[in-house]
mmCIF file with all atom_site columns, C-alpha atoms in Angstrom:
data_model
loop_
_atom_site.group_PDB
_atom_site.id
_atom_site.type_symbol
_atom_site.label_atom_id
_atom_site.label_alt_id
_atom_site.label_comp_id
_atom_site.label_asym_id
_atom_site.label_entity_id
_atom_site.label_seq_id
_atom_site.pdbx_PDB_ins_code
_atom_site.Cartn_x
_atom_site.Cartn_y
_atom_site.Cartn_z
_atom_site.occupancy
_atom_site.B_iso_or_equiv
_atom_site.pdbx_formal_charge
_atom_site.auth_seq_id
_atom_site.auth_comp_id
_atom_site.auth_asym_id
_atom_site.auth_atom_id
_atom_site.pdbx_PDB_model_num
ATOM 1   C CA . UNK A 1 1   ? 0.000   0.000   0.000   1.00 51.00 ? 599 UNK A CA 1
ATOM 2   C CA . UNK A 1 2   ? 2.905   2.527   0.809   1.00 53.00 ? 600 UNK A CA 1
ATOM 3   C CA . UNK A 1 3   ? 3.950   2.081   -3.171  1.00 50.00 ? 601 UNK A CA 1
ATOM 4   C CA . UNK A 1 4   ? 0.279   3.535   -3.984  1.00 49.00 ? 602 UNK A CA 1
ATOM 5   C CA . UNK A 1 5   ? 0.907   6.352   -1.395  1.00 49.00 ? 603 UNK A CA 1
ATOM 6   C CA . UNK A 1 6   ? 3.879   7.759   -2.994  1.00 48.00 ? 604 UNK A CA 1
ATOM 7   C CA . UNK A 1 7   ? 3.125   6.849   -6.690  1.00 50.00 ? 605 UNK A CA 1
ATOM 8   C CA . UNK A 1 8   ? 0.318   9.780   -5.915  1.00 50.00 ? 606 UNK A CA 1
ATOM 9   C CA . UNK A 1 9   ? 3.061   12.379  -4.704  1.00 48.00 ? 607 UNK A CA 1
ATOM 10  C CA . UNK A 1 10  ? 4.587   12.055  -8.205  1.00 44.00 ? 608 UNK A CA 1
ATOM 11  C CA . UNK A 1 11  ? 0.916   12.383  -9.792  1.00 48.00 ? 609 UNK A CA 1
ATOM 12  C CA . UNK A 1 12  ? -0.674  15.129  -7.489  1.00 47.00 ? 610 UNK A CA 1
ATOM 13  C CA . UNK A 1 13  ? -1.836  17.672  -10.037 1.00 41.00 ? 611 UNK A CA 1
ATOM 14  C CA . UNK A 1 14  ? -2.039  15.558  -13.087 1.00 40.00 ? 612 UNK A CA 1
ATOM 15  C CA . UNK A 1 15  ? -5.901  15.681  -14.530 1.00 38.00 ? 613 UNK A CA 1
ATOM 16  C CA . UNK A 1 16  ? -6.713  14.005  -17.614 1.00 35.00 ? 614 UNK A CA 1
ATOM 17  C CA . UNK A 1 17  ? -8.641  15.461  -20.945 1.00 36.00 ? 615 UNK A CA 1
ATOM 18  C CA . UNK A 1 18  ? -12.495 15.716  -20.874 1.00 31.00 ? 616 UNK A CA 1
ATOM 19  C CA . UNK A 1 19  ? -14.796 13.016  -22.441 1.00 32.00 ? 617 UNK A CA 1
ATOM 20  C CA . UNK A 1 20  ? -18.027 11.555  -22.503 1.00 27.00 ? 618 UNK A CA 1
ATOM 21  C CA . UNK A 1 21  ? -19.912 9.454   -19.496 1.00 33.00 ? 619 UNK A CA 1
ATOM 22  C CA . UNK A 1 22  ? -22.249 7.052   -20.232 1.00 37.00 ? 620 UNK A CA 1
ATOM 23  C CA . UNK A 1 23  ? -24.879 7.111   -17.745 1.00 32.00 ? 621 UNK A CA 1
ATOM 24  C CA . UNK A 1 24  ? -26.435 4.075   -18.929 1.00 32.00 ? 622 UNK A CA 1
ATOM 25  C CA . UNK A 1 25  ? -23.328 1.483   -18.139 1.00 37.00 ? 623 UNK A CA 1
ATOM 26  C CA . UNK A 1 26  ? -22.926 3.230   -14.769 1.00 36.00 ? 624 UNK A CA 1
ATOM 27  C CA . UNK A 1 27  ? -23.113 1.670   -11.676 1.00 36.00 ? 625 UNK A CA 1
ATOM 28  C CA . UNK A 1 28  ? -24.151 2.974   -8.804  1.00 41.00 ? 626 UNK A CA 1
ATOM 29  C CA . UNK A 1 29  ? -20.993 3.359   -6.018  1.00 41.00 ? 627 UNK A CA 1
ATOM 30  C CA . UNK A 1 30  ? -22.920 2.306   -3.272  1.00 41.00 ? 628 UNK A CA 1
ATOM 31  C CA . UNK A 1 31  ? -23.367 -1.197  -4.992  1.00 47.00 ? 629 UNK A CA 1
ATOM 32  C CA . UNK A 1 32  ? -19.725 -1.587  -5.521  1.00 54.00 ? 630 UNK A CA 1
ATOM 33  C CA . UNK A 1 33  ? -19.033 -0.917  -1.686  1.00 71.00 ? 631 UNK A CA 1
ATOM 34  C CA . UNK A 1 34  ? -17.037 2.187   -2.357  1.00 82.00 ? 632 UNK A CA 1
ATOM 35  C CA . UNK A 1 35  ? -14.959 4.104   0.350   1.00 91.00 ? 633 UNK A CA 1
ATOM 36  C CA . UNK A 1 36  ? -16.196 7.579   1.285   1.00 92.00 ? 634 UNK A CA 1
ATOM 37  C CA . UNK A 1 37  ? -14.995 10.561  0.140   1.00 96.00 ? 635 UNK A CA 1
ATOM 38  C CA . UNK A 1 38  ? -15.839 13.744  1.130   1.00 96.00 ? 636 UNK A CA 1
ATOM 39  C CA . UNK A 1 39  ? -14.172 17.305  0.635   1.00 96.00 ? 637 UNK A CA 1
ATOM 40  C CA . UNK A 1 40  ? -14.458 18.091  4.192   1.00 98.00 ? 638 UNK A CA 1
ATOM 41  C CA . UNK A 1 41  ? -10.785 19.034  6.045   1.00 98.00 ? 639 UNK A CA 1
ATOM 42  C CA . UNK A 1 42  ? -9.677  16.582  8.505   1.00 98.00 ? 640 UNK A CA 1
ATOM 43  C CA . UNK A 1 43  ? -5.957  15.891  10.094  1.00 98.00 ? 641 UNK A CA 1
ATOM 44  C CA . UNK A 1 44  ? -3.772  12.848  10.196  1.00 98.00 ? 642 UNK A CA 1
ATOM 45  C CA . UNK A 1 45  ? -4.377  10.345  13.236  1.00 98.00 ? 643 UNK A CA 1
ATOM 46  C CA . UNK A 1 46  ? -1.510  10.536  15.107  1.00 96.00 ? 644 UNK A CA 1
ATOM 47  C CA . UNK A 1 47  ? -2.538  9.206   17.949  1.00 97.00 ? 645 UNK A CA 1
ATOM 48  C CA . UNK A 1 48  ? -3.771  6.003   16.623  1.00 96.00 ? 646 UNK A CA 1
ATOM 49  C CA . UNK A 1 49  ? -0.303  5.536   14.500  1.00 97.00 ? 647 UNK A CA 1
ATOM 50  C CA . UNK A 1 50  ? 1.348   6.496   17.681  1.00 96.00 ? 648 UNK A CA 1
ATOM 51  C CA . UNK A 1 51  ? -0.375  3.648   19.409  1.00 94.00 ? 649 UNK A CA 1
ATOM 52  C CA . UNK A 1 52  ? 1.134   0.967   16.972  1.00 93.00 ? 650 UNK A CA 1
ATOM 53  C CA . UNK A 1 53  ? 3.018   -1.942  18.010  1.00 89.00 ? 651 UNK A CA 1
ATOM 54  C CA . UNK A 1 54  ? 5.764   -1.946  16.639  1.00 91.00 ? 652 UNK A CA 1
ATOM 55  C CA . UNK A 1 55  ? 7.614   1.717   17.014  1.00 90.00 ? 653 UNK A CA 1
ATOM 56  C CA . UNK A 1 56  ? 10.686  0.572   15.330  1.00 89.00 ? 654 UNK A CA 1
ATOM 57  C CA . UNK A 1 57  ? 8.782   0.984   11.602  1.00 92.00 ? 655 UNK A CA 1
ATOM 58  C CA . UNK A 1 58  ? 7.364   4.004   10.590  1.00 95.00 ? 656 UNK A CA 1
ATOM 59  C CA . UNK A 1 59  ? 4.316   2.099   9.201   1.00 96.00 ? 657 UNK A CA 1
ATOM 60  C CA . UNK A 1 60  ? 0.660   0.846   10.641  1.00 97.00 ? 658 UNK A CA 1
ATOM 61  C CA . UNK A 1 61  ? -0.714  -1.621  9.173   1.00 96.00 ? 659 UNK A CA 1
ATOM 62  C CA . UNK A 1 62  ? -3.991  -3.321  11.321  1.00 95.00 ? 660 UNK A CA 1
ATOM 63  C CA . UNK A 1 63  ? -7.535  -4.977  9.608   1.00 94.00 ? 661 UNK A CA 1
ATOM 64  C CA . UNK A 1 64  ? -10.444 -3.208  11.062  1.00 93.00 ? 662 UNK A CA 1
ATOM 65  C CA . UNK A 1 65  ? -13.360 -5.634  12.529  1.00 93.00 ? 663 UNK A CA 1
ATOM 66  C CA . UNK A 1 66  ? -15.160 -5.320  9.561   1.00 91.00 ? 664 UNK A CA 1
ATOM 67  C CA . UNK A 1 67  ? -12.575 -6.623  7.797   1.00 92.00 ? 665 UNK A CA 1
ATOM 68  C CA . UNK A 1 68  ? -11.140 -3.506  6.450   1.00 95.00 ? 666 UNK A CA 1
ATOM 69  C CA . UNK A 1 69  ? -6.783  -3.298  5.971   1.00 97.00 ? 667 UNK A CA 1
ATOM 70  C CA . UNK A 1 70  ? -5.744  -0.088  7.289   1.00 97.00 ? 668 UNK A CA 1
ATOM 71  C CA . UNK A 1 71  ? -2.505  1.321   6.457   1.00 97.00 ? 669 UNK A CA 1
ATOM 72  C CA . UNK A 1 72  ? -0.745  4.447   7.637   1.00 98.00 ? 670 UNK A CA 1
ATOM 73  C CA . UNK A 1 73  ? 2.820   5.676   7.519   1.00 97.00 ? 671 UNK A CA 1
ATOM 74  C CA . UNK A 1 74  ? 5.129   8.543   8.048   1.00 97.00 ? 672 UNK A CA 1
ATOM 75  C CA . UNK A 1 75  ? 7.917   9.396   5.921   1.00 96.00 ? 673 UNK A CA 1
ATOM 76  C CA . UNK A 1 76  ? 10.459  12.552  5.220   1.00 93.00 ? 674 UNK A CA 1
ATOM 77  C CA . UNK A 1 77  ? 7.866   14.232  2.957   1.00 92.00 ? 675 UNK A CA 1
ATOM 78  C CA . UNK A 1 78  ? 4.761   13.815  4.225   1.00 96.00 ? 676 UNK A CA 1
ATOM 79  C CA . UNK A 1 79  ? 2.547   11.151  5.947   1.00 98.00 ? 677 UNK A CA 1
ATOM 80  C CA . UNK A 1 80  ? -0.453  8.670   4.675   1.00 98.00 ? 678 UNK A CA 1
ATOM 81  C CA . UNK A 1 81  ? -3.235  6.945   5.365   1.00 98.00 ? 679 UNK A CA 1
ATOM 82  C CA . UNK A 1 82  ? -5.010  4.278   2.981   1.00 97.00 ? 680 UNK A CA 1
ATOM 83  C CA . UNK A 1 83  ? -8.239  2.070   3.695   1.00 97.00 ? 681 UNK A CA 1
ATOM 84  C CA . UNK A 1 84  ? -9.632  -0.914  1.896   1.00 97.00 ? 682 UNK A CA 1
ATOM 85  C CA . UNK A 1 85  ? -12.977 -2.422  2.407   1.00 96.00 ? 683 UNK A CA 1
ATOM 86  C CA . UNK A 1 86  ? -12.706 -6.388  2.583   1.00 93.00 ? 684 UNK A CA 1
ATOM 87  C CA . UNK A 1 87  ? -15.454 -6.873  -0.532  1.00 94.00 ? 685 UNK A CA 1
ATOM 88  C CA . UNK A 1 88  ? -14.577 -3.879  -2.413  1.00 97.00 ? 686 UNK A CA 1
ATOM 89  C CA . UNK A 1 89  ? -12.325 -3.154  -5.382  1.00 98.00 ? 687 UNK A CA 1
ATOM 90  C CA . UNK A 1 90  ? -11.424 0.513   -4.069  1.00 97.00 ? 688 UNK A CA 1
ATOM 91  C CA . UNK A 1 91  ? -8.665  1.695   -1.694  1.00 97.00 ? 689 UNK A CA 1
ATOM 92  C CA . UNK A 1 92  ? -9.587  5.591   0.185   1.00 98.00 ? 690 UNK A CA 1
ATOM 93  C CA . UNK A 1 93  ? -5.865  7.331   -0.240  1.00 98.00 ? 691 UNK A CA 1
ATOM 94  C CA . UNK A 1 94  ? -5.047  10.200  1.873   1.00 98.00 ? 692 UNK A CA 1
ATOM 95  C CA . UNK A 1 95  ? -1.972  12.164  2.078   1.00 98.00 ? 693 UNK A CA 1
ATOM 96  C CA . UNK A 1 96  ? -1.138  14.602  4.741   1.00 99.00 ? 694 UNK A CA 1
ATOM 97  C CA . UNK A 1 97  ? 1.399   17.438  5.260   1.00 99.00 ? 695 UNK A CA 1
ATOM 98  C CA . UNK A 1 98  ? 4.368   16.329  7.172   1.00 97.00 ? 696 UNK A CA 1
ATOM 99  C CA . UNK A 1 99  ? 4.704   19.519  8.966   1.00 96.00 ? 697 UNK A CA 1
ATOM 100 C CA . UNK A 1 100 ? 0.988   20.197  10.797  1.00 98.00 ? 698 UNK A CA 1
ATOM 101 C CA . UNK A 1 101 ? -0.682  16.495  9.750   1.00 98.00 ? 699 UNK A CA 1
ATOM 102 C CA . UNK A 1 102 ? -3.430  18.596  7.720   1.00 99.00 ? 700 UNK A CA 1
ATOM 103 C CA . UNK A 1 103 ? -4.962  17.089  4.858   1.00 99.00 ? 701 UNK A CA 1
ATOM 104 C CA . UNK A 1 104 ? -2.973  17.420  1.638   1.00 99.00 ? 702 UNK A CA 1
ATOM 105 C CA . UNK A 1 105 ? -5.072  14.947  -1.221  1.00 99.00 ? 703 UNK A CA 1
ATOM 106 C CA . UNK A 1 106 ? -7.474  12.507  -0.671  1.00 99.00 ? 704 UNK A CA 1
ATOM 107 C CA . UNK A 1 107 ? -9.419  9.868   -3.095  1.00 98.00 ? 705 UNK A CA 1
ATOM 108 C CA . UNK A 1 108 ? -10.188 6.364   -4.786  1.00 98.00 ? 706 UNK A CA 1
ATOM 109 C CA . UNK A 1 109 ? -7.619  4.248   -5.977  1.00 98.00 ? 707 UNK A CA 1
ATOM 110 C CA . UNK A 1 110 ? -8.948  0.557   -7.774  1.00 98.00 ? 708 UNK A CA 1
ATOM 111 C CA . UNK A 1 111 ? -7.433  -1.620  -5.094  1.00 96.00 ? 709 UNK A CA 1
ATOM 112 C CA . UNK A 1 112 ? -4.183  -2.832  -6.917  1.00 94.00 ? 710 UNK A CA 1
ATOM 113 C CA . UNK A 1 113 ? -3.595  0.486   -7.228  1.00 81.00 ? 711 UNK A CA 1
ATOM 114 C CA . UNK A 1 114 ? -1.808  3.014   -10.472 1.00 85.00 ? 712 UNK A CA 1
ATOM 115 C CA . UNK A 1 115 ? -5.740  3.708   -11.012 1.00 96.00 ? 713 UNK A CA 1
ATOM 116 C CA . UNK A 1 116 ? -7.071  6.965   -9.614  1.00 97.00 ? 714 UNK A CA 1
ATOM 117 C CA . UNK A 1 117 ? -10.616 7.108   -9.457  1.00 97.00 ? 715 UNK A CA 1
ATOM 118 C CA . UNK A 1 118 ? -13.474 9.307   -9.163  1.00 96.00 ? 716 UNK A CA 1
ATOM 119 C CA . UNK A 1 119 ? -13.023 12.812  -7.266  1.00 97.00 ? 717 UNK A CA 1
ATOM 120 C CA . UNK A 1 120 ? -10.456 13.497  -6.076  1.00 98.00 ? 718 UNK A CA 1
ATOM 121 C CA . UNK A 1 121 ? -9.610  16.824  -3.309  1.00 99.00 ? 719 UNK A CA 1
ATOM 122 C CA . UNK A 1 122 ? -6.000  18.641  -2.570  1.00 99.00 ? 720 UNK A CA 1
ATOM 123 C CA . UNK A 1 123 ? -5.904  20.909  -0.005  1.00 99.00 ? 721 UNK A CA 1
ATOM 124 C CA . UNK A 1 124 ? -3.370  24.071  0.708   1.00 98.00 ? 722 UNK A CA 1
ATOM 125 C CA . UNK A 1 125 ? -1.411  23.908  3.888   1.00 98.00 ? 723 UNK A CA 1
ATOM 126 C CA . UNK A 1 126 ? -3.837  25.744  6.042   1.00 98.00 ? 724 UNK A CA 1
ATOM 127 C CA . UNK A 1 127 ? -6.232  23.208  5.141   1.00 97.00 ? 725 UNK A CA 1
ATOM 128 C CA . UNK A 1 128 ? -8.163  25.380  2.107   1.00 98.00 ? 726 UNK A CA 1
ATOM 129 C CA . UNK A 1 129 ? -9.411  22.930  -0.848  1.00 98.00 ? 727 UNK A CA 1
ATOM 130 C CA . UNK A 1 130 ? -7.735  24.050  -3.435  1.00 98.00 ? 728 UNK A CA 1
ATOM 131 C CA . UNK A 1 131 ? -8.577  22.132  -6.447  1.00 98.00 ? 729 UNK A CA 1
ATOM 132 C CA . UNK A 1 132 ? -11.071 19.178  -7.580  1.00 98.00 ? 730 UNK A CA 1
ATOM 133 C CA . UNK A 1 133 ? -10.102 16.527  -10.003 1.00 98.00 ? 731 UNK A CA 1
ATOM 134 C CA . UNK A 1 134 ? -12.490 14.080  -11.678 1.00 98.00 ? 732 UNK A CA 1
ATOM 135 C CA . UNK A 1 135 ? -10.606 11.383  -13.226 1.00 97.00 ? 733 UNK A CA 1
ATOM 136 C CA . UNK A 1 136 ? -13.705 9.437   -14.181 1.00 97.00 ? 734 UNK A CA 1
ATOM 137 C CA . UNK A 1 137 ? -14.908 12.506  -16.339 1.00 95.00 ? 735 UNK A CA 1
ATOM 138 C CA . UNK A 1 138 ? -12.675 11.774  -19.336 1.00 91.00 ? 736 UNK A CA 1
ATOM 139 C CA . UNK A 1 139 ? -13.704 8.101   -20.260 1.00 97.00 ? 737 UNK A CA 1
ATOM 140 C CA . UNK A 1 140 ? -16.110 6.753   -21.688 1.00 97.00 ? 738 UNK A CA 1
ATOM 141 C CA . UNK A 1 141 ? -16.044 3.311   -20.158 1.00 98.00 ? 739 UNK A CA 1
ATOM 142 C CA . UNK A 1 142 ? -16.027 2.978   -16.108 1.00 97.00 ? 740 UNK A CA 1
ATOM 143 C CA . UNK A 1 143 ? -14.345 1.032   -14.058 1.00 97.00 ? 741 UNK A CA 1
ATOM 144 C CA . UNK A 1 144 ? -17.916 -1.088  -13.560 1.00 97.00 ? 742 UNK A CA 1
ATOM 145 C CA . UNK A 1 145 ? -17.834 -1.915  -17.299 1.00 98.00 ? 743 UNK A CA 1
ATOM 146 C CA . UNK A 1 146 ? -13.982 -3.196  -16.911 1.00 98.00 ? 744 UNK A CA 1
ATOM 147 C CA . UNK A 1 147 ? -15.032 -5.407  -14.306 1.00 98.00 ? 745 UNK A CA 1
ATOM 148 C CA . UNK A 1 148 ? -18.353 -6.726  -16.366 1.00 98.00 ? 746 UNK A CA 1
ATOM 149 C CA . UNK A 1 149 ? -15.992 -7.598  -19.125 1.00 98.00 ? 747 UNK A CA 1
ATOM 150 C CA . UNK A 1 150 ? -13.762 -8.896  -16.949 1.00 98.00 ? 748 UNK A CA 1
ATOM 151 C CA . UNK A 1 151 ? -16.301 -11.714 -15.326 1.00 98.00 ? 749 UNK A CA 1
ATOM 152 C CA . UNK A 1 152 ? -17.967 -12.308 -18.744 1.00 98.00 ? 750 UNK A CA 1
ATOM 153 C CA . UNK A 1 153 ? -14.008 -13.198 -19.692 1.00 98.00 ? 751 UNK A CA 1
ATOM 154 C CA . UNK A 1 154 ? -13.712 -15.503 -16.725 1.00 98.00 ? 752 UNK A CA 1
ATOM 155 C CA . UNK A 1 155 ? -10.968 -12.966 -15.624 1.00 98.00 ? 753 UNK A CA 1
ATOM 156 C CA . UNK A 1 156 ? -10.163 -13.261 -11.749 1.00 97.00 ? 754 UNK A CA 1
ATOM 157 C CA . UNK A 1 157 ? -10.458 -9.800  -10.239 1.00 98.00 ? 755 UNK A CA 1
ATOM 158 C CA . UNK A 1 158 ? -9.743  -10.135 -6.565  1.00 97.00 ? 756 UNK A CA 1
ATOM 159 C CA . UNK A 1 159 ? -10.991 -7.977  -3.983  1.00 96.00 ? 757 UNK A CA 1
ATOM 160 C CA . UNK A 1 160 ? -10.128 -6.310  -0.612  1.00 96.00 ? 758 UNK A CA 1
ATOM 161 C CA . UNK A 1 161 ? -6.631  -5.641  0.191   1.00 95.00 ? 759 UNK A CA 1
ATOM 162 C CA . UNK A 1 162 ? -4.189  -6.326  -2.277  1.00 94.00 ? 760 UNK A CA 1
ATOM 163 C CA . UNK A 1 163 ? -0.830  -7.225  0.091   1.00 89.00 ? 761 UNK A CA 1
ATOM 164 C CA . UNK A 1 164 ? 2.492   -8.124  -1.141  1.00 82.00 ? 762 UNK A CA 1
ATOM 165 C CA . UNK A 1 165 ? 3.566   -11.253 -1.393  1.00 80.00 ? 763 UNK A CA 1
ATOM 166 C CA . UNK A 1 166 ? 0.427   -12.895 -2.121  1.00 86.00 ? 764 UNK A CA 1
ATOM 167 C CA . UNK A 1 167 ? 0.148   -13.868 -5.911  1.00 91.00 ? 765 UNK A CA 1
ATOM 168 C CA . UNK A 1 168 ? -0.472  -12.391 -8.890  1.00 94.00 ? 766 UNK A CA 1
ATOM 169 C CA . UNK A 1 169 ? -3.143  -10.137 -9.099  1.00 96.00 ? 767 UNK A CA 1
ATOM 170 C CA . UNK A 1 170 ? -5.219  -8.617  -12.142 1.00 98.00 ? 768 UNK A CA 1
ATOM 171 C CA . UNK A 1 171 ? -3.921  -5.318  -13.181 1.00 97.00 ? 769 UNK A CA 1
ATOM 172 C CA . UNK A 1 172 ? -6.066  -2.653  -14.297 1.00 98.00 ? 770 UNK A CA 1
ATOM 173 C CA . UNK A 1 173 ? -4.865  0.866   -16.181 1.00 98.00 ? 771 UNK A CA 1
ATOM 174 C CA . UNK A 1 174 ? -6.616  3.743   -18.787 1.00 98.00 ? 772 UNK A CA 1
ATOM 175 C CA . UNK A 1 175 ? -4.043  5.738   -20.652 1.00 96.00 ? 773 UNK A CA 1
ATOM 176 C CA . UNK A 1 176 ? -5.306  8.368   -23.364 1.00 91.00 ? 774 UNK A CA 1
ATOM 177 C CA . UNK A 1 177 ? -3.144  10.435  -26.291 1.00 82.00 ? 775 UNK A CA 1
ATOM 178 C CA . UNK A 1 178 ? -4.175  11.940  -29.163 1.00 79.00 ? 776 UNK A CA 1
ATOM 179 C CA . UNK A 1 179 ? -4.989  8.560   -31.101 1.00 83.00 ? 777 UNK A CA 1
ATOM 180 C CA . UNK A 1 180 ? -7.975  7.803   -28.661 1.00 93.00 ? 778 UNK A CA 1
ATOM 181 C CA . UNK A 1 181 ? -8.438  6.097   -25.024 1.00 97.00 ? 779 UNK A CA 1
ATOM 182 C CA . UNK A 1 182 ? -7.376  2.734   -24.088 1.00 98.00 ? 780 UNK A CA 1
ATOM 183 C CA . UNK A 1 183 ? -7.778  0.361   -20.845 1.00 98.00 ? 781 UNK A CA 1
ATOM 184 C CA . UNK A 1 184 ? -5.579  -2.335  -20.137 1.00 98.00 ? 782 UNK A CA 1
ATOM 185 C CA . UNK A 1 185 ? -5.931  -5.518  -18.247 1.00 98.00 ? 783 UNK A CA 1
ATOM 186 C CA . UNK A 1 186 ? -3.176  -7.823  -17.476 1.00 98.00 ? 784 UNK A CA 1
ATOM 187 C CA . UNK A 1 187 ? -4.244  -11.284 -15.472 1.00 98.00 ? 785 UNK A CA 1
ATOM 188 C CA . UNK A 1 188 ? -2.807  -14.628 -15.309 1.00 98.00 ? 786 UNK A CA 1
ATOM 189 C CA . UNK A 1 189 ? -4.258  -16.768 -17.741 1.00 98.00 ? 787 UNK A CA 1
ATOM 190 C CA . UNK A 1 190 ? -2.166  -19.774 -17.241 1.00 96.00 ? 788 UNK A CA 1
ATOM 191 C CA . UNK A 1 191 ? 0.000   -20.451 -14.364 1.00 94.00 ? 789 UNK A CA 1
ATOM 192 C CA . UNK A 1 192 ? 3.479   -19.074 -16.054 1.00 95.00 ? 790 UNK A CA 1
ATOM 193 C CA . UNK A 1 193 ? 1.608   -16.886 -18.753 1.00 97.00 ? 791 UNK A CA 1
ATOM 194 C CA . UNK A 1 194 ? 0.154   -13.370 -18.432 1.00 98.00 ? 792 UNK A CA 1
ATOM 195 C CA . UNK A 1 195 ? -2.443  -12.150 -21.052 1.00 99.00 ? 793 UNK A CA 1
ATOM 196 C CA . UNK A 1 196 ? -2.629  -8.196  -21.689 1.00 98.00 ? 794 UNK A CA 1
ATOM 197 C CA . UNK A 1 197 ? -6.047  -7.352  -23.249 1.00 99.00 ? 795 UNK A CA 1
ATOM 198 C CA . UNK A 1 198 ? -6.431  -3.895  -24.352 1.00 98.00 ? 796 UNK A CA 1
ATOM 199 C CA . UNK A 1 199 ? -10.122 -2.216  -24.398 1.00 98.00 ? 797 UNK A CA 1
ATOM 200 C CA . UNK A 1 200 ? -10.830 0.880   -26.662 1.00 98.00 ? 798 UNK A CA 1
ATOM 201 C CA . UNK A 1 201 ? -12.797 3.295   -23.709 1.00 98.00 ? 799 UNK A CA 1
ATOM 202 C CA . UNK A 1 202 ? -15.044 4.717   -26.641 1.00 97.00 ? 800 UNK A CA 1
ATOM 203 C CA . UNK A 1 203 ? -16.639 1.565   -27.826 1.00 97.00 ? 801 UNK A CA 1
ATOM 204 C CA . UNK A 1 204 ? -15.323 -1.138  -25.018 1.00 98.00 ? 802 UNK A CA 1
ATOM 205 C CA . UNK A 1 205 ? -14.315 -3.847  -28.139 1.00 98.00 ? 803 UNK A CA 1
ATOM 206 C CA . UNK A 1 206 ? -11.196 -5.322  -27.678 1.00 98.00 ? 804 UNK A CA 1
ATOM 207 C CA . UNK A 1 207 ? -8.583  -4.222  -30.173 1.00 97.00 ? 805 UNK A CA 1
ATOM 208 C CA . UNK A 1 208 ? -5.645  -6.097  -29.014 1.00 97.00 ? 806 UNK A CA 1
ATOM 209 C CA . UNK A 1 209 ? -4.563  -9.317  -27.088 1.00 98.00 ? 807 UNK A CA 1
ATOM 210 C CA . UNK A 1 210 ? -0.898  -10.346 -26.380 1.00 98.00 ? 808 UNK A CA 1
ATOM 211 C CA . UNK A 1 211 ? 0.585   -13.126 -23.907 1.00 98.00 ? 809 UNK A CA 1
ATOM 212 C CA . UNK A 1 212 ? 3.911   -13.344 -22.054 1.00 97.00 ? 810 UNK A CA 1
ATOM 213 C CA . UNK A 1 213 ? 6.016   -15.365 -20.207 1.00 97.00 ? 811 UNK A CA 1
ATOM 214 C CA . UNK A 1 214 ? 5.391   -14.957 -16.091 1.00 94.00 ? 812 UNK A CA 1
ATOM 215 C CA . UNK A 1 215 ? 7.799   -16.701 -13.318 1.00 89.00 ? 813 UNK A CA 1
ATOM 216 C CA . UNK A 1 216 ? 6.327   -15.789 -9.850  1.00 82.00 ? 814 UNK A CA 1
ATOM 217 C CA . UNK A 1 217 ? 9.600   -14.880 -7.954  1.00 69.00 ? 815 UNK A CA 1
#
């Protein structure tokens, strides 16, 4: 989860072009268990990281009684805090400054992460929201439709915490240039072979398939 933390720091501020939404493939957030988000300020927990059991790391990591994986850690530039539901496919991402523990960025990531999604809100240092960013607004396709293709493909998308260590896991990206918008899904097919199927976002047909070799390390 730290990984998905400071991929964001490098991303903060990046918005993507404007594009059609198709209200009638959209599901509803509720149903997919999503996170909450809200614009409202808030400051970093400190005293329940301080109250973690092992001081020598400068990370928290606990599951929730629900069920929930709950990560938080402090670094030189800043501090975070990320959330997964135990039946969901999204991950709530929040970064914090380092120097008063206000709220610096918050929003959805799809649980294996390098996927923002939705709203997201970044905050000034005195806690002011500063900017909002909808990274849904530019596709056509959303993440719901991925996933539909995905189980009418037989592709395994787990969800709930995705931890290190545990096995490959389906990958899902969007990328968009000036030749159109594309999503890509990587998942293990076979046990040492990885298919990448690429979607076109504007009419969700499938406009290239590739395999390659996979050795689980």
């Amino acid at each position: 989860m730290t990984k998905y933390i400071l991929l964001f720091l490098l991303t903060i501020g990046t918005a993507c072009n404007a594009q059609i939404t198709n209200q009638t493939k959209q599901t509803k957030g509720n149903n997919m268990n999503n996170p909450v988000v809200t614009k409202d300020f808030e400051k970093f927990d400190s005293v329940l990281f301080d109250n973690r059991k092992d001081k020598n790391e400068n990370v928290l990591r606990a599951t929730q009684p629900d069920g929930s994986y709950l990560e938080m850690t402090v670094w030189d530039g800043g501090m975070g805090y990320s959330l997964t539901p135990r039946s969901s496919y999204y991950m709530l991402q929040k970064v914090y400054y380092k120097n008063n523990g206000n709220i610096k960025a918050k929003g959805l990531y799809f649980n294996n992460g390098f996927l923002q999604l939705g709203t997201w809100y970044e905050f000034d240092e005195q806690g002011r929201m500063v900017r909002e960013v909808n990274y849904d607004k530019d596709y056509h396709l959303k993440l719901e439709d991925v996933l539909r293709f995905c189980e009418q493909e037989g592709i395994r998308v787990d969800k709930g915490p995705i931890l290190q260590s545990t096995g490959y896991h389906t990958k899902i990206r969007r990328a968009g240039n000036t030749q159109g918008k594309t999503w890509t899904i990587e998942w293990l097919k076979q046990p040492e072979k990885v298919e990448k199927v690429i979607l076109d976002d504007a009419t969700g047909k499938v406009i290239n398939r590739t395999e390659t070799n996979y050795t689980n390390n």
